[in-house]
CSV table of C-alpha atoms in Angstrom, one decimal:
chain,number,residue,atom,x,y,z
A,1,MET,CA,6.1,28.4,1.5
A,2,ARG,CA,6.2,29.5,5.6
A,3,SER,CA,9.5,30.1,6.9
A,4,ILE,CA,10.9,28.7,10.0
A,5,SER,CA,10.5,31.8,12.1
A,6,GLN,CA,6.9,31.6,11.0
A,7,LEU,CA,6.7,28.0,12.0
A,8,LYS,CA,7.9,28.2,15.4
A,9,PRO,CA,4.8,29.7,16.8
A,10,LEU,CA,3.1,26.7,15.5
A,11,ILE,CA,5.1,24.1,17.1
A,12,PRO,CA,3.9,23.2,20.5
A,13,GLY,CA,5.9,23.0,23.9
A,14,ILE,CA,8.8,24.7,22.5
A,15,LYS,CA,9.6,28.0,23.3
A,16,TYR,CA,10.2,30.4,20.7
A,17,GLY,CA,13.8,31.8,20.3
A,18,THR,CA,15.4,29.1,23.0
A,19,GLY,CA,18.6,27.1,22.4
A,20,ARG,CA,16.2,23.5,21.8
A,21,SER,CA,13.7,25.3,19.6
A,22,THR,CA,16.9,26.1,17.4
A,23,SER,CA,18.3,22.4,17.0
A,24,ILE,CA,14.8,20.5,17.0
A,25,LEU,CA,12.9,23.1,14.7
A,26,PRO,CA,15.0,21.8,11.6
A,27,ILE,CA,14.7,18.7,12.1
A,28,ILE,CA,11.1,19.0,12.2
A,29,PHE,CA,11.0,21.2,9.5
A,30,GLY,CA,12.8,18.5,7.6
A,31,ILE,CA,10.6,16.0,8.6
A,32,LEU,CA,7.3,18.1,7.2
A,33,ILE,CA,9.0,18.6,4.0
A,34,GLY,CA,10.0,14.8,3.1
A,35,LEU,CA,6.3,14.0,4.3
A,36,PHE,CA,5.1,16.9,1.9
A,37,LEU,CA,7.3,15.7,-1.0
A,38,GLY,CA,6.4,12.1,-0.4
A,39,HIS,CA,2.7,13.2,-1.0
A,40,ILE,CA,3.2,15.3,-4.2
A,41,LEU,CA,5.5,13.0,-5.6
A,42,ASP,CA,3.1,10.0,-5.3
A,43,PHE,CA,4.5,6.4,-7.1
A,44,GLU,CA,6.8,7.5,-9.6
A,45,HIS,CA,9.2,4.9,-9.8
A,46,GLU,CA,8.1,1.5,-11.4
A,47,THR,CA,10.0,-2.1,-11.8
A,48,GLU,CA,8.9,-4.8,-13.1
A,49,ILE,CA,7.6,-7.5,-10.4
A,50,ASP,CA,8.7,-11.1,-11.8
A,51,THR,CA,12.0,-10.7,-11.2
A,52,ILE,CA,11.3,-9.7,-7.5
A,53,THR,CA,8.5,-12.2,-6.8
A,54,LYS,CA,9.4,-14.7,-9.1
A,55,SER,CA,8.5,-17.6,-6.3
A,56,GLN,CA,4.9,-16.2,-5.9
A,57,ILE,CA,4.0,-16.8,-9.8
A,58,ASN,CA,2.4,-20.1,-10.9
A,59,ASP,CA,1.0,-22.0,-13.3
A,60,LEU,CA,-2.1,-22.8,-12.3
A,61,TYR,CA,-4.5,-23.2,-15.5
A,62,SER,CA,-3.9,-24.6,-18.9
A,63,HIS,CA,-3.4,-22.0,-22.1
A,64,LYS,CA,-5.8,-24.1,-23.7
A,65,THR,CA,-8.7,-22.0,-25.4
A,66,PRO,CA,-11.7,-23.1,-23.9
A,67,ASP,CA,-14.2,-24.7,-26.1
A,68,THR,CA,-17.3,-22.2,-25.1
A,69,GLU,CA,-16.6,-18.7,-23.6
A,70,LYS,CA,-19.2,-17.4,-21.5
A,71,ASP,CA,-21.2,-14.0,-22.0
A,72,ILE,CA,-19.5,-11.5,-19.8
A,73,TYR,CA,-21.1,-8.5,-18.7
A,74,LEU,CA,-18.5,-5.7,-18.9
A,75,ARG,CA,-19.3,-2.9,-16.8
A,76,CYS,CA,-16.9,-0.2,-17.3
A,77,ILE,CA,-16.3,2.5,-14.8
A,78,ILE,CA,-14.1,5.4,-15.9
A,79,LEU,CA,-12.8,8.0,-13.2
A,80,ILE,CA,-11.8,11.4,-14.7
A,81,GLN,CA,-9.0,12.4,-12.8
A,82,SER,CA,-9.3,16.4,-11.7
A,83,PHE,CA,-5.9,17.4,-13.1
A,84,THR,CA,-6.1,15.9,-16.2
A,85,GLU,CA,-6.2,18.6,-18.7
A,86,LYS,CA,-8.4,19.0,-21.4
A,87,PRO,CA,-10.6,16.2,-19.9
A,88,HIS,CA,-13.2,16.2,-22.5
A,89,LYS,CA,-11.2,15.4,-25.4
A,90,PHE,CA,-10.5,12.0,-23.4
A,91,VAL,CA,-13.9,11.4,-22.6
A,92,GLU,CA,-15.0,11.5,-26.4
A,93,SER,CA,-12.5,9.4,-27.5
A,94,VAL,CA,-13.3,7.1,-24.6
A,95,LYS,CA,-16.9,7.3,-26.0
A,96,ASP,CA,-15.9,6.5,-29.5
A,97,THR,CA,-14.1,3.4,-29.0
A,98,TYR,CA,-14.1,0.8,-26.1
A,99,GLY,CA,-17.0,2.7,-24.3
A,100,LYS,CA,-19.3,1.6,-27.0
A,101,ARG,CA,-18.3,-2.1,-26.9
A,102,CYS,CA,-18.7,-2.3,-22.9
A,103,ASN,CA,-22.1,-3.3,-21.9
A,104,GLU,CA,-22.2,-0.5,-19.6
A,105,THR,CA,-19.9,2.8,-19.1
A,106,LEU,CA,-20.1,5.1,-16.0
A,107,TYR,CA,-18.5,8.2,-16.0
A,108,PHE,CA,-17.5,9.9,-12.9
A,109,THR,CA,-16.1,13.4,-12.5
A,110,SER,CA,-15.8,16.2,-9.9
A,111,ILE,CA,-15.7,18.9,-13.2
A,112,LYS,CA,-19.1,20.0,-13.4
A,113,LYS,CA,-18.7,21.8,-16.4
A,114,LEU,CA,-17.6,18.4,-18.1
A,115,GLU,CA,-20.7,16.6,-16.4
A,116,GLU,CA,-23.0,19.7,-17.8
A,117,ASN,CA,-21.3,19.1,-21.3
A,118,PHE,CA,-22.1,15.1,-21.8
A,119,VAL,CA,-25.6,15.0,-19.9
A,120,GLY,CA,-27.4,13.2,-21.8
A,121,GLN,CA,-25.1,11.6,-23.8
A,122,LEU,CA,-23.5,9.5,-21.2
A,123,ASP,CA,-24.4,7.8,-17.7
A,124,ILE,CA,-22.1,10.7,-16.1
A,125,TYR,CA,-22.1,11.4,-12.1
A,126,HIS,CA,-20.7,14.0,-10.3
A,127,ILE,CA,-19.1,13.7,-6.9
A,128,GLY,CA,-17.7,16.4,-4.5
A,129,GLY,CA,-14.3,17.5,-4.0
A,130,ASP,CA,-11.1,16.2,-6.4
A,131,LEU,CA,-11.1,12.9,-7.8
A,132,ASP,CA,-7.9,11.3,-7.6
A,133,PRO,CA,-8.2,7.3,-8.0
A,134,ARG,CA,-5.2,6.8,-6.4
A,135,LYS,CA,-6.9,7.7,-3.0
A,136,TYR,CA,-8.6,4.8,-1.5
A,137,HIS,CA,-11.7,6.0,0.0
A,138,ILE,CA,-12.5,7.7,-3.0
A,139,PHE,CA,-12.1,5.0,-5.2
A,140,HIS,CA,-14.1,2.6,-2.7
A,141,GLU,CA,-17.0,5.2,-2.5
A,142,ILE,CA,-17.7,5.0,-6.2
A,143,LEU,CA,-17.1,0.8,-6.1
A,144,ALA,CA,-19.9,0.8,-3.3
A,145,TYR,CA,-22.4,3.3,-5.3
A,146,SER,CA,-21.6,1.6,-8.5
A,147,PHE,CA,-22.5,-1.8,-6.6
A,148,GLY,CA,-25.5,-0.3,-5.7
A,149,ILE,CA,-27.1,0.2,-9.0
A,150,LYS,CA,-29.4,-2.6,-9.4
A,151,LYS,CA,-28.5,-5.1,-12.1
A,152,LYS,CA,-30.3,-8.0,-14.0
A,153,TYR,CA,-27.5,-9.7,-15.5
A,154,LYS,CA,-25.4,-12.5,-14.9
A,155,ASN,CA,-21.2,-12.8,-15.2
A,156,VAL,CA,-20.8,-9.2,-14.1
A,157,TRP,CA,-17.3,-8.1,-14.1
A,158,SER,CA,-16.5,-4.0,-13.3
A,159,ILE,CA,-13.4,-2.6,-14.9
A,160,ILE,CA,-11.8,0.7,-13.3
A,161,LEU,CA,-10.0,2.8,-15.5
A,162,ASN,CA,-9.3,6.6,-15.8
A,163,GLU,CA,-10.0,8.5,-18.5
A,164,GLN,CA,-6.6,8.1,-20.1
A,165,ASN,CA,-6.4,4.0,-20.2
A,166,TYR,CA,-7.3,2.1,-23.4
A,167,LEU,CA,-9.4,-1.1,-23.3
A,168,VAL,CA,-9.3,-4.0,-25.7
A,169,THR,CA,-12.7,-5.8,-24.6
A,170,ALA,CA,-12.3,-8.5,-26.9
A,171,ASN,CA,-8.9,-9.7,-25.1
A,172,LEU,CA,-10.7,-8.8,-21.4
A,173,ARG,CA,-13.4,-10.7,-22.3
A,174,HIS,CA,-11.8,-14.0,-23.6
A,175,PHE,CA,-9.5,-14.0,-20.5
A,176,LEU,CA,-12.6,-13.6,-18.0
A,177,SER,CA,-14.7,-15.8,-19.7
A,178,ARG,CA,-12.7,-18.7,-18.1
A,179,LEU,CA,-13.5,-17.3,-14.5
A,180,SER,CA,-16.5,-17.1,-12.2
A,181,SER,CA,-18.0,-13.7,-11.1
A,182,GLU,CA,-19.2,-15.1,-8.3
A,183,LYS,CA,-16.0,-15.8,-7.0
A,184,LEU,CA,-13.6,-13.5,-4.9
A,185,ILE,CA,-11.3,-12.5,-8.0
A,186,VAL,CA,-9.3,-9.3,-9.1
A,187,VAL,CA,-7.4,-8.9,-12.0
A,188,GLY,CA,-4.7,-6.6,-12.8
A,189,ARG,CA,-1.5,-5.4,-12.8
A,190,ILE,CA,1.2,-6.4,-10.0
A,191,SER,CA,3.9,-3.7,-9.8
A,192,ASN,CA,6.7,-2.7,-7.4
A,193,ILE,CA,6.1,0.9,-7.2
A,194,LYS,CA,7.9,3.3,-4.9
A,195,SER,CA,7.4,6.8,-4.1
A,196,PHE,CA,9.9,9.4,-2.5
A,197,TYR,CA,8.0,8.7,0.4
A,198,ASP,CA,9.1,5.1,0.4
A,199,TYR,CA,13.1,5.8,0.4
A,200,ILE,CA,12.5,7.6,3.6
A,201,PHE,CA,11.0,4.8,5.2
A,202,PRO,CA,12.5,1.9,3.1
A,203,PHE,CA,10.8,-0.8,5.3
A,204,SER,CA,7.3,-0.5,3.9
A,205,SER,CA,5.6,-2.7,1.4
A,206,THR,CA,6.1,-1.2,-2.4
A,207,VAL,CA,4.2,-4.3,-4.2
A,208,MET,CA,0.7,-3.2,-5.4
A,209,PHE,CA,-1.8,-3.1,-8.2
A,210,ASP,CA,-0.7,-0.1,-10.4
A,211,ILE,CA,-4.1,1.6,-10.8
A,212,ASN,CA,-3.0,3.6,-13.7
A,213,ALA,CA,-3.3,0.3,-15.6
A,214,GLY,CA,-6.8,-0.2,-14.6
A,215,ILE,CA,-8.5,-3.4,-12.9
A,216,ALA,CA,-11.1,-5.6,-13.3
A,217,ILE,CA,-13.2,-7.1,-10.3
A,218,SER,CA,-15.8,-9.8,-10.2
A,219,GLU,CA,-19.1,-9.3,-8.7
A,220,GLY,CA,-18.7,-11.4,-5.8
A,221,ALA,CA,-15.1,-9.4,-4.6
A,222,VAL,CA,-17.0,-6.1,-5.4
A,223,GLU,CA,-19.6,-6.9,-2.8
A,224,LYS,CA,-17.1,-8.5,-0.5
A,225,ILE,CA,-14.8,-5.2,-0.6
A,226,VAL,CA,-18.0,-3.0,-0.3
A,227,LYS,CA,-19.7,-4.7,2.7
A,228,ASN,CA,-16.2,-5.8,5.0
A,229,GLN,CA,-16.2,-3.7,7.6
A,230,TYR,CA,-12.6,-5.1,8.9
A,231,SER,CA,-10.4,-5.7,6.0
A,232,CYS,CA,-11.3,-3.5,3.3
A,233,SER,CA,-12.8,-0.6,4.7
A,234,PRO,CA,-10.9,2.8,3.7
A,235,SER,CA,-11.5,3.8,7.8
A,236,GLY,CA,-9.5,1.0,9.1
A,237,TRP,CA,-6.6,1.7,11.3
A,238,PHE,CA,-4.0,-0.2,8.9
A,239,MET,CA,-5.1,0.4,5.8
A,240,PRO,CA,-2.8,2.4,3.3
A,241,SER,CA,-4.2,5.3,1.6
A,242,TYR,CA,-3.1,4.6,-2.2
A,243,THR,CA,-5.6,2.4,-3.7
A,244,GLY,CA,-3.5,0.0,-5.1
A,245,LYS,CA,-2.0,-1.1,-1.9
A,246,SER,CA,-5.4,-0.9,-0.1
A,247,ILE,CA,-6.6,-3.5,-2.8
A,248,LEU,CA,-3.8,-6.0,-2.6
A,249,GLN,CA,-4.1,-5.7,1.3
A,250,CYS,CA,-7.8,-6.6,1.4
A,251,CYS,CA,-7.0,-9.3,-1.2
A,252,LYS,CA,-4.7,-10.9,0.7
A,253,ALA,CA,-6.7,-11.0,4.1
A,254,LEU,CA,-9.6,-12.4,2.6
A,255,ASN,CA,-8.0,-14.8,0.7
A,256,PHE,CA,-9.2,-13.4,-2.8
A,257,GLU,CA,-7.2,-15.0,-6.3
A,258,ILE,CA,-5.3,-12.4,-8.0
A,259,TRP,CA,-4.5,-12.3,-11.6
A,260,ASP,CA,-1.9,-10.6,-13.8
A,261,PRO,CA,-2.3,-12.0,-17.0
A,262,ILE,CA,-0.3,-12.2,-19.7
A,263,ASP,CA,-0.8,-13.2,-23.6
A,264,ASN,CA,0.9,-15.5,-26.1
A,265,GLU,CA,3.9,-13.0,-26.7
A,266,ASN,CA,4.9,-13.0,-22.8
A,267,LYS,CA,2.9,-9.2,-22.8
A,268,ARG,CA,0.8,-8.2,-19.6
A,269,LEU,CA,-3.2,-7.6,-20.5
A,270,PHE,CA,-2.9,-4.6,-17.9
A,271,LEU,CA,-0.5,-1.9,-19.2
A,272,SER,CA,-0.4,1.8,-17.6
A,273,LYS,CA,1.9,2.9,-20.5
A,274,SER,CA,1.1,4.5,-23.9
A,275,PRO,CA,-1.9,3.1,-25.5
A,276,ARG,CA,0.0,1.6,-28.5
A,277,ASN,CA,1.7,-0.8,-26.3
A,278,LEU,CA,-1.4,-2.3,-25.5
A,279,PHE,CA,-1.8,-3.7,-29.3
A,280,ALA,CA,0.0,-7.2,-29.6
A,281,THR,CA,0.5,-9.2,-32.4
A,282,SER,CA,-1.2,-12.4,-30.7
A,283,GLN,CA,-4.8,-12.4,-31.0
A,284,TYR,CA,-5.9,-12.9,-27.1
A,285,ALA,CA,-4.5,-12.4,-24.4
A,286,VAL,CA,-4.3,-16.4,-22.4
A,287,PHE,CA,-4.9,-17.7,-19.0
A,288,GLY,CA,-1.1,-17.6,-18.4
A,289,LYS,CA,-0.2,-16.8,-15.0
A,290,THR,CA,-1.6,-15.7,-11.4
A,291,PHE,CA,-0.2,-13.6,-8.3
A,292,GLU,CA,-0.4,-16.5,-5.5
A,293,VAL,CA,-1.4,-14.8,-2.3
A,294,LEU,CA,0.7,-15.6,0.6
C-alpha cells in the first residue's frame, strides 16, 4: 500500500509540503480507502426483502396446478468465477447432476486450463480477463453471445448460474410452464443486499436480484436486454456496475414482469445458500407471488 507521502505528488493541484495539503490529503486518502473497501467487500450483508417491500408483493395468479405443462427448453448458462478454488470439481459436479437435465448447457470461463481440460466434453467458451458474474458488463456480454446462438425451439428460457449453484430442474420447469417465454419476464431472488460502500452512501438503493441465487430470463426479455441501447446497456450513464441492480433497473424501466417464486412451504425456489437448503419437502414450487414493478 502507498504511504501518504507517496500519494501527495499524485494529487493534482495540491502542492507538496503545504499546510493545505496536510489538512486535505487525509480526507482524500480516507475517501480512497472507503472506495477501495467498498469495492472488495461487495454485497456481504443480506436481509429478507419481504418485510421491507411487503406492499409490493401480490398474489396475481391461482396456486392451482395447470392441467398441462408446456414443453420448456431450458438453456443453462454456467459462469465459472475466476476466483473459485479448484473450479474443475464444481464443473464436474454440474456436469454429472443438473447439467444433464438442461436441454442445453453452456459453460463460460476465463481459466484457460479449465477450458482445455473439458474441451470436447462440454460446450465451454473462453472469455478474456477475470469472469465475475456480479459485473454487469461481463454478464451482458455473455448474455448477448448466448442469444446469438441459433435456436430451433420454442419456449426457450435462459437460466444463468455460477458453478457453485444447484438447480432442481423439475421445480423450475414446473414453474416456468405457466409463463410465456415470449413475454418480458425475469425470475429470480429479490433481496436487500448491502455492501460496505452502501453504509458510506446510505441513500443508494439496496434492493436487487441476488445473482448468487441464479436468474431465469425469458427469450423475449433476453432479446430486449441485449438490444436495448438506453435502459439496459452496460455503457449507460446511470447503469449500476453490479448485475443484480442493473437487471432490476432494466426491468423497471421496460416494465418487465418480475417473479420471486415460492413453494407450498413458503420457501423460495431461488436460494443463494448451501445446496441442501434447496431440497424442500414439497414436490414443486408453485405460482405463488410476484414482485410488482413500481
